[in-house]
mmCIF file of C-alpha atoms in Angstrom:
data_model
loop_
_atom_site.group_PDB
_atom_site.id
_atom_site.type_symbol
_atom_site.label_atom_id
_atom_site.label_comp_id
_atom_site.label_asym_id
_atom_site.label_seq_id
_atom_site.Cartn_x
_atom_site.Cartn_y
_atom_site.Cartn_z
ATOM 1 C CA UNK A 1 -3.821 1.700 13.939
ATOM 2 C CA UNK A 2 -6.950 0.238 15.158
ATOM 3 C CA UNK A 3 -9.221 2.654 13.366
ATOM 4 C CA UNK A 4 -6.877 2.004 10.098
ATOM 5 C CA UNK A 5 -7.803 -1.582 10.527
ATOM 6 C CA UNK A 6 -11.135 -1.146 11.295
ATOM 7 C CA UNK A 7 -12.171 0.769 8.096
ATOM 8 C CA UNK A 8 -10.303 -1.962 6.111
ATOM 9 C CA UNK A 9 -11.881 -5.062 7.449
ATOM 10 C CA UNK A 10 -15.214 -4.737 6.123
ATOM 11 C CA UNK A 11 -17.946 -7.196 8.131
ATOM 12 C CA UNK A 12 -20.682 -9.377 7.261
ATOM 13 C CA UNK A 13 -23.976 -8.003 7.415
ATOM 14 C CA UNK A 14 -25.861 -10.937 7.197
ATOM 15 C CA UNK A 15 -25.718 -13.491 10.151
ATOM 16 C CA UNK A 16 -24.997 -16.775 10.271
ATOM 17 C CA UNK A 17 -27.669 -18.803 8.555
ATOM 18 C CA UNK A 18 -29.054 -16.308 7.236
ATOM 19 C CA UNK A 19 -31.249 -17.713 3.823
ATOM 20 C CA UNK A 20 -28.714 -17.110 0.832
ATOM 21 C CA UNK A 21 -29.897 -14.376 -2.045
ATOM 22 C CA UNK A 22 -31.059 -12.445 1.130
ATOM 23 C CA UNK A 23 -30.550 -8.652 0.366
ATOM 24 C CA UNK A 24 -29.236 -6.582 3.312
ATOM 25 C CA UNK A 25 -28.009 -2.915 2.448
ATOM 26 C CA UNK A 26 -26.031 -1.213 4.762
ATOM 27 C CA UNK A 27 -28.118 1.940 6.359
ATOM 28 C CA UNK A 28 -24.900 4.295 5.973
ATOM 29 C CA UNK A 29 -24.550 3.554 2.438
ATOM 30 C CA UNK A 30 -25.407 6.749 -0.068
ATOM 31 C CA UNK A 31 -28.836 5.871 -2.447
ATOM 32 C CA UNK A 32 -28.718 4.603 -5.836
ATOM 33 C CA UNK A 33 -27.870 6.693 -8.638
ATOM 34 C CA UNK A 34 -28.226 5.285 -11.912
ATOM 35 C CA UNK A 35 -26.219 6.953 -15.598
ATOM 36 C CA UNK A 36 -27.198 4.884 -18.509
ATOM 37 C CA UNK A 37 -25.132 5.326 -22.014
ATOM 38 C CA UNK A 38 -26.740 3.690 -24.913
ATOM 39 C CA UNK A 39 -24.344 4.001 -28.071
ATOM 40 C CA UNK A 40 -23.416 2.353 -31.482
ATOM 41 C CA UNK A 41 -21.213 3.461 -34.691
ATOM 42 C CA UNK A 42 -22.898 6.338 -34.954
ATOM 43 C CA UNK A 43 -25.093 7.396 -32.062
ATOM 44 C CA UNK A 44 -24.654 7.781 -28.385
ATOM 45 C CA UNK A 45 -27.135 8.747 -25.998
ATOM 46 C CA UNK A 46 -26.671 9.465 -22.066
ATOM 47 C CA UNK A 47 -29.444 9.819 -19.249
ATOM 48 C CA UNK A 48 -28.565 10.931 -15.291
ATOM 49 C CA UNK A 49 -30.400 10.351 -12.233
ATOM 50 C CA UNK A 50 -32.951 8.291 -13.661
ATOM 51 C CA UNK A 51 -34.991 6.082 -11.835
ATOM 52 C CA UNK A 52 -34.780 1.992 -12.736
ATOM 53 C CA UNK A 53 -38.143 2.313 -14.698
ATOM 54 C CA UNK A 54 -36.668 4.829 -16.811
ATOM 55 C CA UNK A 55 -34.014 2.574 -17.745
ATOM 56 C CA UNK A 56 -34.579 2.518 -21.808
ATOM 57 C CA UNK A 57 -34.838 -1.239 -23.239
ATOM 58 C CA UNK A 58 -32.379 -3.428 -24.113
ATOM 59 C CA UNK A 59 -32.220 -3.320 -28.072
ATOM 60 C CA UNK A 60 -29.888 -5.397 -30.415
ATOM 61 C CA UNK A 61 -29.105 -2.235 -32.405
ATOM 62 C CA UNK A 62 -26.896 -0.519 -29.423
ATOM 63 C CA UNK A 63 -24.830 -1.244 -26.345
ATOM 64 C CA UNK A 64 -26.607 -0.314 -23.021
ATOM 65 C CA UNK A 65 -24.266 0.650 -20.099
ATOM 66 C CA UNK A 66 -26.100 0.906 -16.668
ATOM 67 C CA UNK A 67 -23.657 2.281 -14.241
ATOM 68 C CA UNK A 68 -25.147 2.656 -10.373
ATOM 69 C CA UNK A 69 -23.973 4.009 -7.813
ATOM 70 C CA UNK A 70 -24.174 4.041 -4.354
ATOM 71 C CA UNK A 71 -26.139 0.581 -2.492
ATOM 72 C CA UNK A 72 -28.684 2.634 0.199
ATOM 73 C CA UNK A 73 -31.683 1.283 -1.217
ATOM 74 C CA UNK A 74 -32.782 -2.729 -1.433
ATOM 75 C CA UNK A 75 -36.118 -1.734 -3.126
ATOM 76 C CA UNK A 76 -34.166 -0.059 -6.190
ATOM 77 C CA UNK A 77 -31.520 -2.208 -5.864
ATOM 78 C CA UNK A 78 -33.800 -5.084 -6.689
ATOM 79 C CA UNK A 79 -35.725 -3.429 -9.122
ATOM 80 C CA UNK A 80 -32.367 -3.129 -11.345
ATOM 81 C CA UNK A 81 -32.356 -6.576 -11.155
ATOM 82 C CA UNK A 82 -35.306 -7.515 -12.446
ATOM 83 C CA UNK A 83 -35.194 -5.613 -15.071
ATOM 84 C CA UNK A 84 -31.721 -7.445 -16.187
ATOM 85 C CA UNK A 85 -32.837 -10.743 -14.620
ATOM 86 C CA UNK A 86 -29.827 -10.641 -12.429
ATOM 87 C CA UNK A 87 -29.585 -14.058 -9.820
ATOM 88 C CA UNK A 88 -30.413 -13.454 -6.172
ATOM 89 C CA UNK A 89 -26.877 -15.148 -4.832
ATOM 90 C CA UNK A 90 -24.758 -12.941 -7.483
ATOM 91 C CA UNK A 91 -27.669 -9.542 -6.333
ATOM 92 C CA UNK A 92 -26.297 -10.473 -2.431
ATOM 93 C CA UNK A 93 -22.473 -10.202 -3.360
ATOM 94 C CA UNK A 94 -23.385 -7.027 -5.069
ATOM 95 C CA UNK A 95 -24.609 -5.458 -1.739
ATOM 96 C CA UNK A 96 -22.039 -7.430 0.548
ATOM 97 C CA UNK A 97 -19.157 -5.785 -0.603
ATOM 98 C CA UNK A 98 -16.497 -7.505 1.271
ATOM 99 C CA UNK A 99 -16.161 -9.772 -1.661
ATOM 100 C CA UNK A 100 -12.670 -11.616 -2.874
ATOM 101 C CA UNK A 101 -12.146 -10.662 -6.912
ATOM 102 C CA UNK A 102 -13.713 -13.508 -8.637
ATOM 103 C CA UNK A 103 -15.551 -13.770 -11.862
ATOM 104 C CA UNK A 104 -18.947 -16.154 -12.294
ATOM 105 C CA UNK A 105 -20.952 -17.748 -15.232
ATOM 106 C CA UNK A 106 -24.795 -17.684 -15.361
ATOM 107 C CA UNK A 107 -26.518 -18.711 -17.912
ATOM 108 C CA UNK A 108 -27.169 -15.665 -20.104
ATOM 109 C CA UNK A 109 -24.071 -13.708 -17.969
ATOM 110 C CA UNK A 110 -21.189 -13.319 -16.360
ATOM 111 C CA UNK A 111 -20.937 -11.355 -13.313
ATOM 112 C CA UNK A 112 -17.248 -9.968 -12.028
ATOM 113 C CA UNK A 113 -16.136 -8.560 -8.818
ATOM 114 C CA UNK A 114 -13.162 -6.412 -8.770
ATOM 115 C CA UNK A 115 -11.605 -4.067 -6.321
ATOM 116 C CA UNK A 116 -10.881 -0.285 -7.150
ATOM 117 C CA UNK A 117 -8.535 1.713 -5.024
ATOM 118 C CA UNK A 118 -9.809 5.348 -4.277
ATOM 119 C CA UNK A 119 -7.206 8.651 -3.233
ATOM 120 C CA UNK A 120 -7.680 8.052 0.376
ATOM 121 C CA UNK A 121 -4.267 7.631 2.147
ATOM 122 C CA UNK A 122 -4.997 4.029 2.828
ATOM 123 C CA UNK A 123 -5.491 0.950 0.655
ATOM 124 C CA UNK A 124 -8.760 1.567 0.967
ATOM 125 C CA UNK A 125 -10.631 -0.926 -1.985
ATOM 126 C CA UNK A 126 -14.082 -0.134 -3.286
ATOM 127 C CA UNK A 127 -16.357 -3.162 -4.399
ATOM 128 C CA UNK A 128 -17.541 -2.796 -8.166
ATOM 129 C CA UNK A 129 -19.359 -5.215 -9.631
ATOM 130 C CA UNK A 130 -19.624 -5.757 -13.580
ATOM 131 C CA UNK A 131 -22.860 -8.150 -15.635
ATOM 132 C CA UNK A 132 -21.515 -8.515 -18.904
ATOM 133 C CA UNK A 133 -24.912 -9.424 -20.815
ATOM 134 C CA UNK A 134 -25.744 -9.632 -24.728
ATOM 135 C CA UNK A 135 -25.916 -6.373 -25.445
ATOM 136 C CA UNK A 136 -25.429 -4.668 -22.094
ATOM 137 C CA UNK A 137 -23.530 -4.273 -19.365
ATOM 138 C CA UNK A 138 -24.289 -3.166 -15.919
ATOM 139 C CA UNK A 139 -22.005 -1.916 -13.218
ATOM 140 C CA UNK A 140 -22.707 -1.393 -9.302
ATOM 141 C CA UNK A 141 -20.160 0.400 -7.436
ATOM 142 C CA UNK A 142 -20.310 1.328 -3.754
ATOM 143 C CA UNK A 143 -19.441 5.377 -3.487
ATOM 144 C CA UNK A 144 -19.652 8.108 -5.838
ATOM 145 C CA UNK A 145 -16.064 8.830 -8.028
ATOM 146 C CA UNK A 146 -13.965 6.030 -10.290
ATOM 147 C CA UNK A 147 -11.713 5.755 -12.740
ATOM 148 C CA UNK A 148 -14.524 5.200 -15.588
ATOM 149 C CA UNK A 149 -14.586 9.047 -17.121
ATOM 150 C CA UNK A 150 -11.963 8.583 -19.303
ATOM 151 C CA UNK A 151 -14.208 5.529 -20.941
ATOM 152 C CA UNK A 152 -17.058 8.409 -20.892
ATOM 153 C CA UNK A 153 -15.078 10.731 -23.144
ATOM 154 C CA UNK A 154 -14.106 7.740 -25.536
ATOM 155 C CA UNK A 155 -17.916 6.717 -25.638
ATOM 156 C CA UNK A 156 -18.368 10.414 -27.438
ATOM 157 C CA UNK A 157 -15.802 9.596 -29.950
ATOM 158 C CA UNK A 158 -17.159 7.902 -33.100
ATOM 159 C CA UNK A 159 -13.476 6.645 -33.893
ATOM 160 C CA UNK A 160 -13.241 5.286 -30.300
ATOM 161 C CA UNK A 161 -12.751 0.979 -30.530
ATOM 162 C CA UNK A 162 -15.047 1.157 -28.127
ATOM 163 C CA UNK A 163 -18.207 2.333 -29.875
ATOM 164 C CA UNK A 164 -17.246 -0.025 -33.027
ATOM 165 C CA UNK A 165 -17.407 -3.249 -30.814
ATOM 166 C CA UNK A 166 -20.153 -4.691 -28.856
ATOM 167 C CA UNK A 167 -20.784 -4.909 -24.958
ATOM 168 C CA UNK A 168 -17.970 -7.281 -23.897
ATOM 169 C CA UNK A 169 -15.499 -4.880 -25.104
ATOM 170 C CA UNK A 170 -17.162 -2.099 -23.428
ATOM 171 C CA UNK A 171 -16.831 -4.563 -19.986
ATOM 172 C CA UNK A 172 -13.376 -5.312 -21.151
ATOM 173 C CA UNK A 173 -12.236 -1.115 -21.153
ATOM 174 C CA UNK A 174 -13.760 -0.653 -17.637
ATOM 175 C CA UNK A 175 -11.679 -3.749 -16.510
ATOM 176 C CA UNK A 176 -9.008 -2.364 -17.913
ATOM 177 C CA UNK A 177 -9.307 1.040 -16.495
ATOM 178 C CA UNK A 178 -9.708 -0.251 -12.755
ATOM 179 C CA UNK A 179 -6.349 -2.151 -13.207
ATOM 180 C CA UNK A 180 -4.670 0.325 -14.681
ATOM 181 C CA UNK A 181 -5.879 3.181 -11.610
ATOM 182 C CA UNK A 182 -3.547 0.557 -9.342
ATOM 183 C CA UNK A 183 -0.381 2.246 -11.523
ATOM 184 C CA UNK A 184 -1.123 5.482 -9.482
ATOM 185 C CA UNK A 185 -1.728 4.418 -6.468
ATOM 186 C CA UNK A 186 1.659 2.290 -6.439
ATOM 187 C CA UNK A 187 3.477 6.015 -7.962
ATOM 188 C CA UNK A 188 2.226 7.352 -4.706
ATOM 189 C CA UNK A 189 3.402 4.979 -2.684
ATOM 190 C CA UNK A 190 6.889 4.917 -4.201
ATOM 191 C CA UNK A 191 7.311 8.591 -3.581
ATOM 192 C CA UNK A 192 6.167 8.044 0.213
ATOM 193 C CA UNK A 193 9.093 5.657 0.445
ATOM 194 C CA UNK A 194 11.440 8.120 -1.437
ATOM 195 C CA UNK A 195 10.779 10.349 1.370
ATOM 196 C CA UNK A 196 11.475 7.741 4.132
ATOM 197 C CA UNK A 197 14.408 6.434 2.414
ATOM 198 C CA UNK A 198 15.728 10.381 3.174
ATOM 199 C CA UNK A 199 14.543 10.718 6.444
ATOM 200 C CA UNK A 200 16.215 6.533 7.771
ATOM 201 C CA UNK A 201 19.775 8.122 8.038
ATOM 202 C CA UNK A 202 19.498 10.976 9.045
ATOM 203 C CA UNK A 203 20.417 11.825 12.704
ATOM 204 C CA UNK A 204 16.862 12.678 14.137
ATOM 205 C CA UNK A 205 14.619 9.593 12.154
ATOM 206 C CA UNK A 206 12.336 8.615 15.127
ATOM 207 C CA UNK A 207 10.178 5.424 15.436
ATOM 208 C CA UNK A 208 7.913 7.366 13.502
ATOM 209 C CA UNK A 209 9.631 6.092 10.664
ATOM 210 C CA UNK A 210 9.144 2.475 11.333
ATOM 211 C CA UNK A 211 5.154 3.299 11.995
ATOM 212 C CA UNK A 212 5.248 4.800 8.619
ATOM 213 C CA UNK A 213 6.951 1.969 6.851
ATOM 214 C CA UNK A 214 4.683 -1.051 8.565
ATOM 215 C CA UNK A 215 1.598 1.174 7.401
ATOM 216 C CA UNK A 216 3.575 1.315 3.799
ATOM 217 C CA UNK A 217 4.153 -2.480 3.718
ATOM 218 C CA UNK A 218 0.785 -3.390 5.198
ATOM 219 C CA UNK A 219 -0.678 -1.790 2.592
ATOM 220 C CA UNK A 220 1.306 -2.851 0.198
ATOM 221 C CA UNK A 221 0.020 -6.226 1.475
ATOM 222 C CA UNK A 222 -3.610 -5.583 0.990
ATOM 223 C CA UNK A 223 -2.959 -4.193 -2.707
ATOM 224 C CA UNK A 224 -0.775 -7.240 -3.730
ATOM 225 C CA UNK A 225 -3.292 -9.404 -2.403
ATOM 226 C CA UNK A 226 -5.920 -7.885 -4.703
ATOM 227 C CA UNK A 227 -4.107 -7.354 -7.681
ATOM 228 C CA UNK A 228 -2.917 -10.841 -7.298
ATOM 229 C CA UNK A 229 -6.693 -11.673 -7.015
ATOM 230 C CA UNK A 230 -7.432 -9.679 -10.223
ATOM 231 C CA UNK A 231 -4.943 -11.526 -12.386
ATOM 232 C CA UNK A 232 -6.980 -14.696 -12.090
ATOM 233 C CA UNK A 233 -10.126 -13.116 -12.788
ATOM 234 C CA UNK A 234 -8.567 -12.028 -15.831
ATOM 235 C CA UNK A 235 -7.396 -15.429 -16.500
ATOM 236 C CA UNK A 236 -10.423 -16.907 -15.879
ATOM 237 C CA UNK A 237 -12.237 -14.928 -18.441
ATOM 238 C CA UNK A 238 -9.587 -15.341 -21.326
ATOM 239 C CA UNK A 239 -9.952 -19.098 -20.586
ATOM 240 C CA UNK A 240 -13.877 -19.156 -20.247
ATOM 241 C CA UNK A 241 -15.474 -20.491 -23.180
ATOM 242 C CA UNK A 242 -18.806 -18.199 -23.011
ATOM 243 C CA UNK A 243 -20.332 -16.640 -26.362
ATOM 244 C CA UNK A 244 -20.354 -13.429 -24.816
ATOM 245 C CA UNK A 245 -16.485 -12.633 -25.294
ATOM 246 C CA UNK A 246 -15.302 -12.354 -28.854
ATOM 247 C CA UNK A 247 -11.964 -12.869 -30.226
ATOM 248 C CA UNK A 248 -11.374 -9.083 -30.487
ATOM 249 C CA UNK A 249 -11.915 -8.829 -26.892
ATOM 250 C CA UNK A 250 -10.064 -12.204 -25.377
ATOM 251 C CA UNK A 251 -6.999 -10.454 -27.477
ATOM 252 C CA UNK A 252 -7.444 -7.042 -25.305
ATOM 253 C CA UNK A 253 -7.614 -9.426 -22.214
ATOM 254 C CA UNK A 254 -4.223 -10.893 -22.641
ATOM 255 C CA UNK A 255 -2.780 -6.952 -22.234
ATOM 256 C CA UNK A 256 -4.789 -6.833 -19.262
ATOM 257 C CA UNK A 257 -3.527 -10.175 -18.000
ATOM 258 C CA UNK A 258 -0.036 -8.492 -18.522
ATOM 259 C CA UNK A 259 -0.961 -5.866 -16.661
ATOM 260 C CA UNK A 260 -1.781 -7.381 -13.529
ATOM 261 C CA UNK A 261 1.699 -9.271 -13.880
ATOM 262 C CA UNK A 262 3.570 -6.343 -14.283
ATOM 263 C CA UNK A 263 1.163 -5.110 -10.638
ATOM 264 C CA UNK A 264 2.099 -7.864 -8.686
ATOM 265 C CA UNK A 265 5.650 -8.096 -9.479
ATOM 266 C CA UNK A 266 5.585 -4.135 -8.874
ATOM 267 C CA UNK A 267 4.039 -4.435 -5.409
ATOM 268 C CA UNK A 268 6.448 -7.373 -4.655
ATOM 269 C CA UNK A 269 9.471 -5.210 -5.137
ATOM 270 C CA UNK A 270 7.916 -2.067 -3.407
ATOM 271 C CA UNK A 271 7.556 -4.910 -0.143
ATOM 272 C CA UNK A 272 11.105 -5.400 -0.203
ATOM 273 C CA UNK A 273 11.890 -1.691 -0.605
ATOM 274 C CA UNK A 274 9.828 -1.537 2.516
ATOM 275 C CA UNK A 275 12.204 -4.357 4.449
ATOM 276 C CA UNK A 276 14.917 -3.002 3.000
ATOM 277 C CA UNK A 277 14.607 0.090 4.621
ATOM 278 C CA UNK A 278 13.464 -0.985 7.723
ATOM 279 C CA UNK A 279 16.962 -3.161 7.858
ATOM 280 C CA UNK A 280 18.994 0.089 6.854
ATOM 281 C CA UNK A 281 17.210 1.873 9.553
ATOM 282 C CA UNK A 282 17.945 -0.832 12.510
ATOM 283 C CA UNK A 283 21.183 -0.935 10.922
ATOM 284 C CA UNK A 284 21.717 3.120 11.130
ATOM 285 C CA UNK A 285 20.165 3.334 14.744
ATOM 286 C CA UNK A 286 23.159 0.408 15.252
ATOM 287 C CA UNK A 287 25.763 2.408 14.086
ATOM 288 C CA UNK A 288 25.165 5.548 16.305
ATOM 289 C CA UNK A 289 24.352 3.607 19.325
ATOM 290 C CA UNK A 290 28.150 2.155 18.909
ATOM 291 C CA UNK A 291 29.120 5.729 18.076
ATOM 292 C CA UNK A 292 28.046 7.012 21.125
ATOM 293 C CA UNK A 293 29.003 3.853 23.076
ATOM 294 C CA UNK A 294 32.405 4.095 21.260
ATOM 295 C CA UNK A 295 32.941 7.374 22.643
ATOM 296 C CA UNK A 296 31.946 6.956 26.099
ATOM 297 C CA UNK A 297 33.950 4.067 26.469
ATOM 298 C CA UNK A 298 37.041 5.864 25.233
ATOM 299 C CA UNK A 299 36.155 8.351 28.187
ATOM 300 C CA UNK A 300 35.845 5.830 30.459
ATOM 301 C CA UNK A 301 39.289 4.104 29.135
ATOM 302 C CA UNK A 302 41.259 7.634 29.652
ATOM 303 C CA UNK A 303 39.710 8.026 33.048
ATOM 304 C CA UNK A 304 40.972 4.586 34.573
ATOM 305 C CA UNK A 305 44.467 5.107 34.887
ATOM 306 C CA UNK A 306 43.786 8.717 35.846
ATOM 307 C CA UNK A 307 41.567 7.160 38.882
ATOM 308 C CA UNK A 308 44.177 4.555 39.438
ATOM 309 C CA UNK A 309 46.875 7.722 39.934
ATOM 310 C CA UNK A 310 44.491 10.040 41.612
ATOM 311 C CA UNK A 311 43.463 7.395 44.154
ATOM 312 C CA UNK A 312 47.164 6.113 44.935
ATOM 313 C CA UNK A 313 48.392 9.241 45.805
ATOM 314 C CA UNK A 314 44.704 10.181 47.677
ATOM 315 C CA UNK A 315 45.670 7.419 50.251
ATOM 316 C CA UNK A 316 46.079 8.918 53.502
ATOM 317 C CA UNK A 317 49.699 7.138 54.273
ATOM 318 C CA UNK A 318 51.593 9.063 57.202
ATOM 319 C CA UNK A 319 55.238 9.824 56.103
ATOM 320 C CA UNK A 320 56.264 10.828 59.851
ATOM 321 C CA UNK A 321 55.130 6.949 60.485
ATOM 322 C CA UNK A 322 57.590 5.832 58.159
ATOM 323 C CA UNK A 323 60.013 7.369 55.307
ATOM 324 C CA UNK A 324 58.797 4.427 53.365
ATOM 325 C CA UNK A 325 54.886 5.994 53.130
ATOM 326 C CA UNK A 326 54.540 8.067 49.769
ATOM 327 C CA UNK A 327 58.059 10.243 49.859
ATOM 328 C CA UNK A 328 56.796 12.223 46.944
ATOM 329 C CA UNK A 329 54.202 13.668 48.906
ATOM 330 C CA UNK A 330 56.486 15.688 51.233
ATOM 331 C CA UNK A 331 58.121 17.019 47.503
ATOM 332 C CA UNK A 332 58.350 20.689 46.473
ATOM 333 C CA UNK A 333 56.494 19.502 43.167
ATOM 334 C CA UNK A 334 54.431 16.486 43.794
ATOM 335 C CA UNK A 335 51.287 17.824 43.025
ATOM 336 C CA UNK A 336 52.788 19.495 39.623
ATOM 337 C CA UNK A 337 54.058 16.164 38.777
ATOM 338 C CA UNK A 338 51.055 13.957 39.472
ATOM 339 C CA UNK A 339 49.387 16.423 37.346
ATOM 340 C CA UNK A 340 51.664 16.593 34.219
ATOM 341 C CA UNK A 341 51.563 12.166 34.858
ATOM 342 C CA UNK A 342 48.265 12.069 34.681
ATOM 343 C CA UNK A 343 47.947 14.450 31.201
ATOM 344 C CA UNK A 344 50.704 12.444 29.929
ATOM 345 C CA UNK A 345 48.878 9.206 30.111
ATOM 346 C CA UNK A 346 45.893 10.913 29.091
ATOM 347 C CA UNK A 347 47.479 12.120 26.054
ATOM 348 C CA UNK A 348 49.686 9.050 25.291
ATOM 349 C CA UNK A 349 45.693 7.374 25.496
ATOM 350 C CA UNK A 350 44.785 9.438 22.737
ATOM 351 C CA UNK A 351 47.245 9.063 20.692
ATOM 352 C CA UNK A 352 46.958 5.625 20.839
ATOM 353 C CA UNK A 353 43.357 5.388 20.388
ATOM 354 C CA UNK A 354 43.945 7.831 16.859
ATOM 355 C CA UNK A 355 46.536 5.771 15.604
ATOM 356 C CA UNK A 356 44.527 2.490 15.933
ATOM 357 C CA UNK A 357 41.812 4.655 14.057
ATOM 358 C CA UNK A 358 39.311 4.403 16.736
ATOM 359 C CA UNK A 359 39.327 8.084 16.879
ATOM 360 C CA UNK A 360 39.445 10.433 14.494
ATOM 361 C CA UNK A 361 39.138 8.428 11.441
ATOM 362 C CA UNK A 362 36.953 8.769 8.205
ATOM 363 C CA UNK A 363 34.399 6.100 8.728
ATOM 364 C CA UNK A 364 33.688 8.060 12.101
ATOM 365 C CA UNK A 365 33.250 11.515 10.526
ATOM 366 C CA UNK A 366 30.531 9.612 7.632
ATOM 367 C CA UNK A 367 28.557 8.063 10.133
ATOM 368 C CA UNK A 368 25.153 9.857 10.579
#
């Protein structure tokens, strides 16, 4: 649990007081790569591994999309950014990636933080930042893999919306397509708790089930709390009034708004799946803790009166004292008959006990 927390709670870097637009990378982190696509209507070019001089220029005749990964390396870091005149305090949230969703306005950009989930078995959230400029846009995530290479395969198509429209739209489909990777993530989580919801009645569901369903719901938690995050970054950029976002796109947006809607009320329910079968597992370990106390105390019901006989006659009473001291145990058959009382109230017992249906009955026979 504490290493699960540990790699979710990412720290600060910089200390206290530290002079802001200061650019600390962290050591561990993998080095820059930079992929550039540069497309319009009818052409689309792609370089790999380049370095940031080898970025091509920014040109009003196509749509430049910078995409880096990995933040190892302040001296490329910051040569990206001068080529796209990116501000130091948005260049220090890009590298301290323990940033809250949250969208910003310069003056010739805007600059948005989202959070992408990756297929690690924890709501583990990568930082990826988006600058949504003129004519280009420029994205800085933390690790290599995304969710972007469906957007790669469009970018080839000529008939693709995306290589009719201009940068903002382009910004708009990889918004899009982080939000949308969330729909998988909660799939995978609703089959975990499928699998739970099996194992909560059965006879042998351990506390390993309740670990697994606090993990679930704090999760769940984290995942909610950024999706909830996301929906008013998206709200803040259908409601910005920047030249940079045409019509065509602020229309896309409000699908994207929906999206995050349909996220949070998704999460929401998959929380109260979560209590709900932590309550039906209390409930079930409930139920065969009175089973078992049901039945021991019907054991230790039969056995009282059978003690009661047992130690009545067991008292060591002299009859040559007086005729009056226990008679039957000078008889032929007094043992016989203490015997045959005792199964008779035993049996009388259980046939009382089954008649009351606190033996015997349906509901016990169901019960896990």
């Amino acid at each position: 649990m504490a290493n699960r927390l540990r790699r979710l709670i990412r720290p600060r870097r910089s200390r206290p007081g530290t002079a802001p637009g200061t650019i600390l990378v962290d050591k561990n982190a993998p080095p820059p790569s930079i992929d550039v696509f540069q497309f319009n209507r009818d052409n689309v070019d792609r370089a790999e591994g380049i370095s940031p001089s080898e970025i091509p220029p920014l040109s009003d005749d196509v749509v430049t999309w910078v995409n880096v990964v990995g933040l190892g390396d302040a001296h490329v870091i910051e040569a990206i950014a001068d080529r796209f005149d990116i501000h130091d305090l948005a260049l220090e949230d890009v590298v301290n990636t323990h940033q809250r969703p949250k969208m910003e306005q310069y003056s010739d950009h805007l600059y948005v933080v989202l959070r992408m989930p990756n297929d690690s078995d924890i709501a583990d959230l990568e930082q990826v930042s988006i600058f949504l400029g003129k004519n280009y846009v420029l994205t800085w995530q933390e690790a290599d893999g995304d969710c972007f290479q469906p957007i790669r395969e469009r970018l080839q198509s000529k008939t693709r919306l995306v290589r009719k429209h201009g940068a903002d739209f382009l910004a708009y489909a990889l918004i899009d397509s982080i939000i949308d990777s969330f729909f998988p993530v909660l799939t995978r989580y609703g089959e975990r708790l499928d699998a739970i919801e099996d194992r909560v009645t059965s006879a042998n569901a351990g506390y390993s089930v309740v670990q697994s369903l606090h993990q679930i719901r704090s999760d769940l938690r984290t995942l909610r709390r950024s999706t909830w995050a996301h929906r008013d970054v998206v709200r803040n950029l259908m409601s910005t009034e920047d030249d940079l976002l045409t019509e065509m796109t602020l229309l896309h947006l409000r699908d994207v708004s929906d999206h995050t809607v349909q996220l949070v009320e998704l999460f929401e329910s998959s929380r109260d799946s979560c209590s709900d079968l932590q309550d039906l597992y209390m409930s079930a370990v409930s139920l065969r803790t009175n089973e078992v106390m049901k039945v021991l105390t019907i054991i230790a019901t039969i056995f009282i009166p059978l003690g009661f006989i047992a130690g009545l006659y067991g008292m060591n009473f002299s009859y040559d004292a007086s005729p009056l001291n226990m008679p039957e145990t000078q008889w032929y058959f007094g043992y016989p008959m203490a015997i045959v009382l005792m199964g008779s109230v035993a049996f009388a017992m259980l046939a009382f006990f089954y008649r009351r249906g606190w033996i015997g009955s349906d509901n016990g026979k169901d019960l896990p």
